[in-house]
PDB file of C-alpha atoms in Angstrom:
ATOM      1  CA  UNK A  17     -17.157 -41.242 -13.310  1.00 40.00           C
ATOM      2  CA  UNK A  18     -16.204 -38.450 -11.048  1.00 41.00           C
ATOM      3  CA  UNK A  19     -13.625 -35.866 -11.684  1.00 38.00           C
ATOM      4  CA  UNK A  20     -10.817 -34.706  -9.221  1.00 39.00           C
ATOM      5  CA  UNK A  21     -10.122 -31.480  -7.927  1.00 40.00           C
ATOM      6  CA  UNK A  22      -7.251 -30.122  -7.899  1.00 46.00           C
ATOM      7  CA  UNK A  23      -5.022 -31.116  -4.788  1.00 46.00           C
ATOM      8  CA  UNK A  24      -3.223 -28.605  -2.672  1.00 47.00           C
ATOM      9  CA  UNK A  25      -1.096 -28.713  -0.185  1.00 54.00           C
ATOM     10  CA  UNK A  26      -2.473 -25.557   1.700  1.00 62.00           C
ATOM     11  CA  UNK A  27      -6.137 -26.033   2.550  1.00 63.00           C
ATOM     12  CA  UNK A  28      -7.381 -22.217   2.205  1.00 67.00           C
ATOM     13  CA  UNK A  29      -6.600 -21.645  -1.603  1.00 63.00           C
ATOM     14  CA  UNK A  30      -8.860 -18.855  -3.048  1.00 66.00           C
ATOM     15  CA  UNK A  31     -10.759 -20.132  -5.730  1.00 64.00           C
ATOM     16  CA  UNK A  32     -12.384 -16.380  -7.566  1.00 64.00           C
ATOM     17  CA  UNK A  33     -15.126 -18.511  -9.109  1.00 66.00           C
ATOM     18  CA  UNK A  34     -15.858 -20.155  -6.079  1.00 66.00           C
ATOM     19  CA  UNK A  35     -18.673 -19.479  -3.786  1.00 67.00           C
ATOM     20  CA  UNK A  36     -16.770 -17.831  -1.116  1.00 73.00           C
ATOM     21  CA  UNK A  37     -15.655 -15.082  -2.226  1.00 79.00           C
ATOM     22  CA  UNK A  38     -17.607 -12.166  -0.223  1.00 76.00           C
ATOM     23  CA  UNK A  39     -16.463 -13.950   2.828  1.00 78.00           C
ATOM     24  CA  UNK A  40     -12.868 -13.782   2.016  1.00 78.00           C
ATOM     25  CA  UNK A  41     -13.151 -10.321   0.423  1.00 84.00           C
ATOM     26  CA  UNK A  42     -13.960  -8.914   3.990  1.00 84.00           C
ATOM     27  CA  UNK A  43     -11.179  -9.972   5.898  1.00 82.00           C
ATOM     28  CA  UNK A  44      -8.896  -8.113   4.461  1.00 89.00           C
ATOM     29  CA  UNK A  45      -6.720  -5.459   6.436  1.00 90.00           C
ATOM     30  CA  UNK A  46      -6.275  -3.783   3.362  1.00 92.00           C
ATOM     31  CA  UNK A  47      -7.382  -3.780  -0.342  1.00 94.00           C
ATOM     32  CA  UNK A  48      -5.638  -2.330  -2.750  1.00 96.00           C
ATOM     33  CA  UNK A  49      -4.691  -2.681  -6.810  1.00 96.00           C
ATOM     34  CA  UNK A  50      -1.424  -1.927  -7.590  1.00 96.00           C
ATOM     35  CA  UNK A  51       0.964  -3.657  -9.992  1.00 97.00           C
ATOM     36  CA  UNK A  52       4.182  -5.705  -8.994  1.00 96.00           C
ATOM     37  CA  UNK A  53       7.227  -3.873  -9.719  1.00 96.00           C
ATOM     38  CA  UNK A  54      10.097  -5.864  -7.546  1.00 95.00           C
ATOM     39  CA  UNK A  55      10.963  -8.633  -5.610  1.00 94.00           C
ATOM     40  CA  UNK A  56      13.661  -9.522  -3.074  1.00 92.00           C
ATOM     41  CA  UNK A  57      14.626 -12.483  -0.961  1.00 85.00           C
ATOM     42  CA  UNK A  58      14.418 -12.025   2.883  1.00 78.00           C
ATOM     43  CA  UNK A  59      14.217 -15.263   4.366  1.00 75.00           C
ATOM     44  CA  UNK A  60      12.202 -17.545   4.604  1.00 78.00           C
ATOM     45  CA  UNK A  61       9.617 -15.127   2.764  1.00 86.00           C
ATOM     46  CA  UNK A  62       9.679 -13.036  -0.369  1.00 90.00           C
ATOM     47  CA  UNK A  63       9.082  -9.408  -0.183  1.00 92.00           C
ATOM     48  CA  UNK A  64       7.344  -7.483  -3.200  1.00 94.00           C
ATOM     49  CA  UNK A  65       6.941  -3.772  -4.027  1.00 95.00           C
ATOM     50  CA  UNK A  66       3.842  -2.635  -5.218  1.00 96.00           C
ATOM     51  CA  UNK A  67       3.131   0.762  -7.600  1.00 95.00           C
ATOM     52  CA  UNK A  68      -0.651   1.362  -5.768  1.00 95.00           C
ATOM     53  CA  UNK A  69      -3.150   2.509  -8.522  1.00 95.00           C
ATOM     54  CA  UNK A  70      -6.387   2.308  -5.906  1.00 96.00           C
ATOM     55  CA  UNK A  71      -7.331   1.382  -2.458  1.00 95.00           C
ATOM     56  CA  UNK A  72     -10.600  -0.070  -1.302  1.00 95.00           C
ATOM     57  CA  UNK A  73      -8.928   0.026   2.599  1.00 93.00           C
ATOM     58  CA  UNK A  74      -6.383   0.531   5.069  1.00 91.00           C
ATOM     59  CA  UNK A  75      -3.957   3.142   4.931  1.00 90.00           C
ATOM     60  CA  UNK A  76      -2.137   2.558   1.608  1.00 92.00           C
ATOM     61  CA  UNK A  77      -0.017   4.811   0.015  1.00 91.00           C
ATOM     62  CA  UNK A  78       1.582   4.968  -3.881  1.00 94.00           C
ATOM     63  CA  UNK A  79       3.726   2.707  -2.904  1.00 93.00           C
ATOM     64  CA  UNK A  80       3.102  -0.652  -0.983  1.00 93.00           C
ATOM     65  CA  UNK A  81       5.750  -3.393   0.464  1.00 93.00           C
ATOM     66  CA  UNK A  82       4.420  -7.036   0.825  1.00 93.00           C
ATOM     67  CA  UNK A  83       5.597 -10.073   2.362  1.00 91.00           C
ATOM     68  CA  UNK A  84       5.295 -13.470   0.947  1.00 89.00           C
ATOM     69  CA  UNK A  85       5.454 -16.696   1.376  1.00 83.00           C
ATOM     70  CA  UNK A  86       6.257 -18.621  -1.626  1.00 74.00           C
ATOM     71  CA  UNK A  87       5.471 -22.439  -0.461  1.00 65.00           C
ATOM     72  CA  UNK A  88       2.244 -24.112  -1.048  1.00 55.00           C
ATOM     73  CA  UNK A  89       2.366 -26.015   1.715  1.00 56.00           C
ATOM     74  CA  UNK A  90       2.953 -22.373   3.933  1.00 57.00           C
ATOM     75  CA  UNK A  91      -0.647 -21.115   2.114  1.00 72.00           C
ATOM     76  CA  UNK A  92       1.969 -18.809   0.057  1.00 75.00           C
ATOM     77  CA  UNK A  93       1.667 -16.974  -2.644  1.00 84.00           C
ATOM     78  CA  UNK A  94       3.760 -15.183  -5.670  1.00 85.00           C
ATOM     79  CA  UNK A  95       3.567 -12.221  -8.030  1.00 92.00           C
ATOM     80  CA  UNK A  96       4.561 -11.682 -11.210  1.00 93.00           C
ATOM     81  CA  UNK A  97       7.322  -8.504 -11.507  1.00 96.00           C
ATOM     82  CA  UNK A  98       4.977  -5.876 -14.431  1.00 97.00           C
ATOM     83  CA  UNK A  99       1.877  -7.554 -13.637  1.00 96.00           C
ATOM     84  CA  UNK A 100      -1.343  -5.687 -11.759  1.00 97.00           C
ATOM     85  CA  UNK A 101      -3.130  -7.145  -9.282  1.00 96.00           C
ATOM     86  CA  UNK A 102      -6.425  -6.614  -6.483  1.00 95.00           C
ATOM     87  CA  UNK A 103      -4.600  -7.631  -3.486  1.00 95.00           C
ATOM     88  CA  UNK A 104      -5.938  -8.238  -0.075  1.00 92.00           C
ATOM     89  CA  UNK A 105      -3.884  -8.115   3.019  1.00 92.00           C
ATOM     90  CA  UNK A 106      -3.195  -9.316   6.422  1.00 86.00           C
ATOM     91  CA  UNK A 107      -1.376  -7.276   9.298  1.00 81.00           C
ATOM     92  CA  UNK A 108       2.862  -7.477   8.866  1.00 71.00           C
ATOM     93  CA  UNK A 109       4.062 -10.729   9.613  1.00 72.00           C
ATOM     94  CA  UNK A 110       7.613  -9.467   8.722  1.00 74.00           C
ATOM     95  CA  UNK A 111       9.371  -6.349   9.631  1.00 78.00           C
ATOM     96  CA  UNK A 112      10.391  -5.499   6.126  1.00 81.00           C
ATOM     97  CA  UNK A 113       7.078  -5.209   4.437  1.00 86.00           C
ATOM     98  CA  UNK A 114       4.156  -3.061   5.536  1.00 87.00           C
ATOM     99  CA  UNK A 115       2.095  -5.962   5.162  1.00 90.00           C
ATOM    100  CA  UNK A 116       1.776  -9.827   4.638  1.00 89.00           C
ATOM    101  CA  UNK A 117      -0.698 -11.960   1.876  1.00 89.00           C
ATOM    102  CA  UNK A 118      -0.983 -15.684   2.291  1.00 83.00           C
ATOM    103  CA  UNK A 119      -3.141 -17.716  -0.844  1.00 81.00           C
ATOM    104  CA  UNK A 120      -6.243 -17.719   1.968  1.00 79.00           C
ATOM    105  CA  UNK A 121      -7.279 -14.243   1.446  1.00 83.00           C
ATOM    106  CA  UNK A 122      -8.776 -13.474  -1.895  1.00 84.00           C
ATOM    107  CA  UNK A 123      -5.951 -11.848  -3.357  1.00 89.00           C
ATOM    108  CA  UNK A 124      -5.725 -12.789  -7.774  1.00 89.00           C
ATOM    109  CA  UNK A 125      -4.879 -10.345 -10.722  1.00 92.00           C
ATOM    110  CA  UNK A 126      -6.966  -7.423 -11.071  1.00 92.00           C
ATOM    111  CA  UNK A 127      -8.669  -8.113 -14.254  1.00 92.00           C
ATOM    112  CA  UNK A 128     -11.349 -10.943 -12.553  1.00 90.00           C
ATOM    113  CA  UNK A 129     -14.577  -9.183 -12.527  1.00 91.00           C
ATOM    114  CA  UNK A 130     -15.778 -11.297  -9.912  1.00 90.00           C
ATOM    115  CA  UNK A 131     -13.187 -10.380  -6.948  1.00 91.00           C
ATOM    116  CA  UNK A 132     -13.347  -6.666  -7.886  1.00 93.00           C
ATOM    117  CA  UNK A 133     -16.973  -6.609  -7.843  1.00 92.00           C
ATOM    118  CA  UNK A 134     -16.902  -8.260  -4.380  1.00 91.00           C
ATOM    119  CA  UNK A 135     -14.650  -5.649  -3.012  1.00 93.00           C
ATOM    120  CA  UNK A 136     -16.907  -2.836  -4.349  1.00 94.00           C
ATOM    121  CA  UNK A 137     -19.690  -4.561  -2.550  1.00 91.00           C
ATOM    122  CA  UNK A 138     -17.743  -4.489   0.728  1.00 91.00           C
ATOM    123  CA  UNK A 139     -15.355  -2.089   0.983  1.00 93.00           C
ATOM    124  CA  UNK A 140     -17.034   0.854  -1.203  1.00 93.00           C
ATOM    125  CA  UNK A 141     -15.710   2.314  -4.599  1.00 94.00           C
ATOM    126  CA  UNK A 142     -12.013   2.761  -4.287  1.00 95.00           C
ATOM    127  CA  UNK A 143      -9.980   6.199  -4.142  1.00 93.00           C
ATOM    128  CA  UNK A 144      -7.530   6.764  -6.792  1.00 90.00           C
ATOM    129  CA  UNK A 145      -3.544   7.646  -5.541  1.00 82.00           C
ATOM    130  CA  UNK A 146      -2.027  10.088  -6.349  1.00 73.00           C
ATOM    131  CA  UNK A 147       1.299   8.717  -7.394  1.00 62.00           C
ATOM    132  CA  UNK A 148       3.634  12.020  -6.257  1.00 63.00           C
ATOM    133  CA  UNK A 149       1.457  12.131  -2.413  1.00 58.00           C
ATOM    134  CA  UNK A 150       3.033  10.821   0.443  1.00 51.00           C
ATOM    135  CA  UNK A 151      -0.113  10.805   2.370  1.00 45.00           C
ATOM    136  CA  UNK A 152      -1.146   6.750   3.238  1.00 45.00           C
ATOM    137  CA  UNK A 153       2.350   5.775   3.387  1.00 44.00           C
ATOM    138  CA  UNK A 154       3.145   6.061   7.139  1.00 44.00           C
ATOM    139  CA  UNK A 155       5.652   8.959   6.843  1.00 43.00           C
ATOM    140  CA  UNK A 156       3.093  12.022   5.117  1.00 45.00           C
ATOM    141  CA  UNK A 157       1.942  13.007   7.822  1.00 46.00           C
ATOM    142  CA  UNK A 158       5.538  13.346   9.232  1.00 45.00           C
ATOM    143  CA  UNK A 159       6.755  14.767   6.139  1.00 51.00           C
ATOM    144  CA  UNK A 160       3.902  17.804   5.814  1.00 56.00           C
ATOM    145  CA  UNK A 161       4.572  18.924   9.098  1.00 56.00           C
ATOM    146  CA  UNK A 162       8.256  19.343   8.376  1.00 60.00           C
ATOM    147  CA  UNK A 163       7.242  21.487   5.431  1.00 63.00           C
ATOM    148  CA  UNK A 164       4.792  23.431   7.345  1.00 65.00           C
ATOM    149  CA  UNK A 165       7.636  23.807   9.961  1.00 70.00           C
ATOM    150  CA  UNK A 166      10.346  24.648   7.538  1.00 67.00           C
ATOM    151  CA  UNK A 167       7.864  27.296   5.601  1.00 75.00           C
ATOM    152  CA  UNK A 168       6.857  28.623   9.057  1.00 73.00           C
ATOM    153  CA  UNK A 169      11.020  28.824  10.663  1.00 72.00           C
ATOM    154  CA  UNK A 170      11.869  30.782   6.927  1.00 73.00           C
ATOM    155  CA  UNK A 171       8.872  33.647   7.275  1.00 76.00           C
ATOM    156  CA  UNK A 172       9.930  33.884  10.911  1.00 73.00           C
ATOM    157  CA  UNK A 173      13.451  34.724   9.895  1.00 74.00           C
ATOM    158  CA  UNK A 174      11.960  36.766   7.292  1.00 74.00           C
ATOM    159  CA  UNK A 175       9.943  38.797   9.514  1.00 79.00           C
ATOM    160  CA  UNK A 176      12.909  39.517  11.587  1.00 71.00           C
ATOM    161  CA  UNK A 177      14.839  40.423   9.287  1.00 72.00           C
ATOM    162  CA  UNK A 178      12.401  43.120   8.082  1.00 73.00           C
ATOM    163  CA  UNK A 179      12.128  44.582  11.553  1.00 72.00           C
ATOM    164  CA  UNK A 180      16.056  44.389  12.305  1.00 70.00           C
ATOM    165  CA  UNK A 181      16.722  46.414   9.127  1.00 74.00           C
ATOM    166  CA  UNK A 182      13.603  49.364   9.767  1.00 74.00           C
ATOM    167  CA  UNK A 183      15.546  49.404  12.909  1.00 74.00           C
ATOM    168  CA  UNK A 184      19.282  50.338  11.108  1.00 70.00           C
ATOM    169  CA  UNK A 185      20.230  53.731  10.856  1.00 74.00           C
ATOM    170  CA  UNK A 186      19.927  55.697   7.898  1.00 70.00           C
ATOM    171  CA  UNK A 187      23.198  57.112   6.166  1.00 63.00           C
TER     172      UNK A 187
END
């Protein structure tokens, strides 16, 4: 007597146990773990939030936004809000997330063994985030160089300032 397999509607579900996995581990755009901290509706997908705790690749910062589908039949996918996951990326598919996930890439929650130890073998041991860095997030690099050009505008002024009053007549 044989036994059936479960039946879904998209035909790309990852399966961690099954014997695919390095394959879908490398096409990733980006790996990262972070856990789930919100979701929103933006039609016809769901966008998530993600605090980042590591990335394997792609330029992730503490934070990450994700877009979703939620329909089976769409290959989507959902997270559960306080829960941490290994998640594996494709490039944006919607303008208000920095990326997309669909249930064919090997994304799953980050305690199987199995999908983390795939990602080590492909990507590398991942780098730890510094939750209060901006660097990764798109905007870092933007937002060091206007500190390095506010510090640099405020010793200018200071500079002058020292000059202008050598130059004042004593009383």
């Amino acid at each position: 007597m044989a036994s059936a397999a479960p039946a879904h509607a998209c035909s790309c579900v990852y399966a961690p146990d099954g014997p695919e996995v390095d394959e879908l581990v490398s096409q990733a755009a980006s790996v990262f773990t972070g856990t789930a901290t919100a979701k929103r509706e933006s039609a016809p997908v769901w966008i998530y939030e993600f605090d980042v705790r590591e990335v394997f690749a792609g330029d992730v910062g503490p934070t990450a936004t994700v877009s979703a589908f939620e329909l089976s039949a769409s290959c989507g996918l959902s997270f559960e809000v306080g829960t941490e996951y290994i998640v594996f990326t494709s490039r944006r598919e919607n303008p208000a997330a920095s990326w997309s996930v669909n249930s064919c890439l090997a994304t799953t929650q980050s305690s199987n063994e199995r999908t983390r130890a795939a990602a080590v073998a492909v990507y590398g041991m991942p780098r730890t985030i510094d939750p209060l860095s901006s660097v990764g997030s798109g905007d870092g690099e933007k937002s060091l160089w206007w500190v390095l050009t506010v510090i640099g505008c405020v010793d200018a002024l200071g500079i002058v300032l020292f000059v202008w009053r050598l130059r004042l007549p004593r009383r």
